[in-house]
Amino acid sequence: TPLDPNCSCYACQNYTRAYIRHLIKANEILGLRLTTWHNLHFLLNLMSEIREAISRDELLDFRDYFFSQTAAQKSN
């Protein structure tokens, strides 16, 4: 399974969570690069969604939705 099944980043589309964990545990730089790509992809998408919410004057609604989704994922 990927790091995040809903993510479209290069790392999630091409590598499994287990393989990335193996790379990190083996001190392979590729593991760090893949997790960095994943995190940057997430943050870029998040900022894009925030900008869109601001332009629609719906930032507070987006905030509530984002945190409800984050809480739901942590409970799984």
XYZ file of C-alpha atoms in Angstrom:
76
model
C 0.000 0.000 0.000
C 1.192 3.560 -0.647
C 1.989 6.113 2.041
C -1.412 7.678 1.336
C -3.924 5.803 -0.868
C -5.550 9.112 -1.888
C -2.286 10.790 -2.891
C -1.192 11.228 -6.503
C 2.468 12.044 -5.793
C 5.315 10.136 -7.414
C 6.202 8.307 -4.207
C 2.660 7.076 -3.561
C 2.124 6.049 -7.170
C 5.370 4.097 -7.517
C 6.486 2.811 -4.102
C 4.890 0.950 -1.226
C 4.882 2.143 2.354
C 6.861 -0.967 3.314
C 9.568 -0.303 0.734
C 9.910 3.340 1.766
C 10.172 2.234 5.403
C 12.853 -0.268 4.417
C 14.800 2.469 2.625
C 14.641 4.747 5.655
C 15.663 1.972 8.073
C 18.580 1.072 5.766
C 19.672 4.740 5.741
C 19.133 4.979 1.988
C 18.802 8.559 0.760
C 15.994 7.522 -1.613
C 13.706 6.935 1.370
C 14.224 10.508 2.523
C 13.725 11.853 -0.990
C 10.481 9.944 -1.464
C 9.039 11.137 1.839
C 10.123 14.695 1.000
C 8.413 14.499 -2.403
C 5.284 13.189 -0.727
C 5.279 15.919 1.931
C 5.921 18.691 -0.607
C 3.135 17.384 -2.834
C 0.763 17.390 0.136
C 1.719 20.926 1.196
C 1.496 22.339 -2.340
C -1.977 20.849 -2.775
C -3.047 22.093 0.651
C -1.894 25.639 -0.114
C -3.693 25.553 -3.458
C -6.914 24.465 -1.741
C -6.480 27.200 0.884
C -6.007 29.858 -1.823
C -9.150 28.634 -3.592
C -11.125 28.705 -0.339
C -9.931 32.248 0.364
C -10.944 33.407 -3.118
C -14.442 31.941 -2.560
C -14.544 33.478 0.954
C -14.944 29.979 2.443
C -11.743 29.633 4.446
C -13.453 28.799 7.741
C -15.556 26.109 6.060
C -12.424 24.657 4.496
C -10.648 24.705 7.861
C -13.494 22.800 9.494
C -13.612 20.271 6.648
C -9.827 19.776 6.661
C -9.614 19.168 10.394
C -12.618 16.834 10.368
C -10.938 14.767 7.626
C -7.638 14.748 9.495
C -9.337 13.575 12.691
C -11.207 10.851 10.780
C -7.958 9.544 9.261
C -6.220 9.442 12.640
C -9.048 7.394 14.155
C -8.616 4.675 11.500
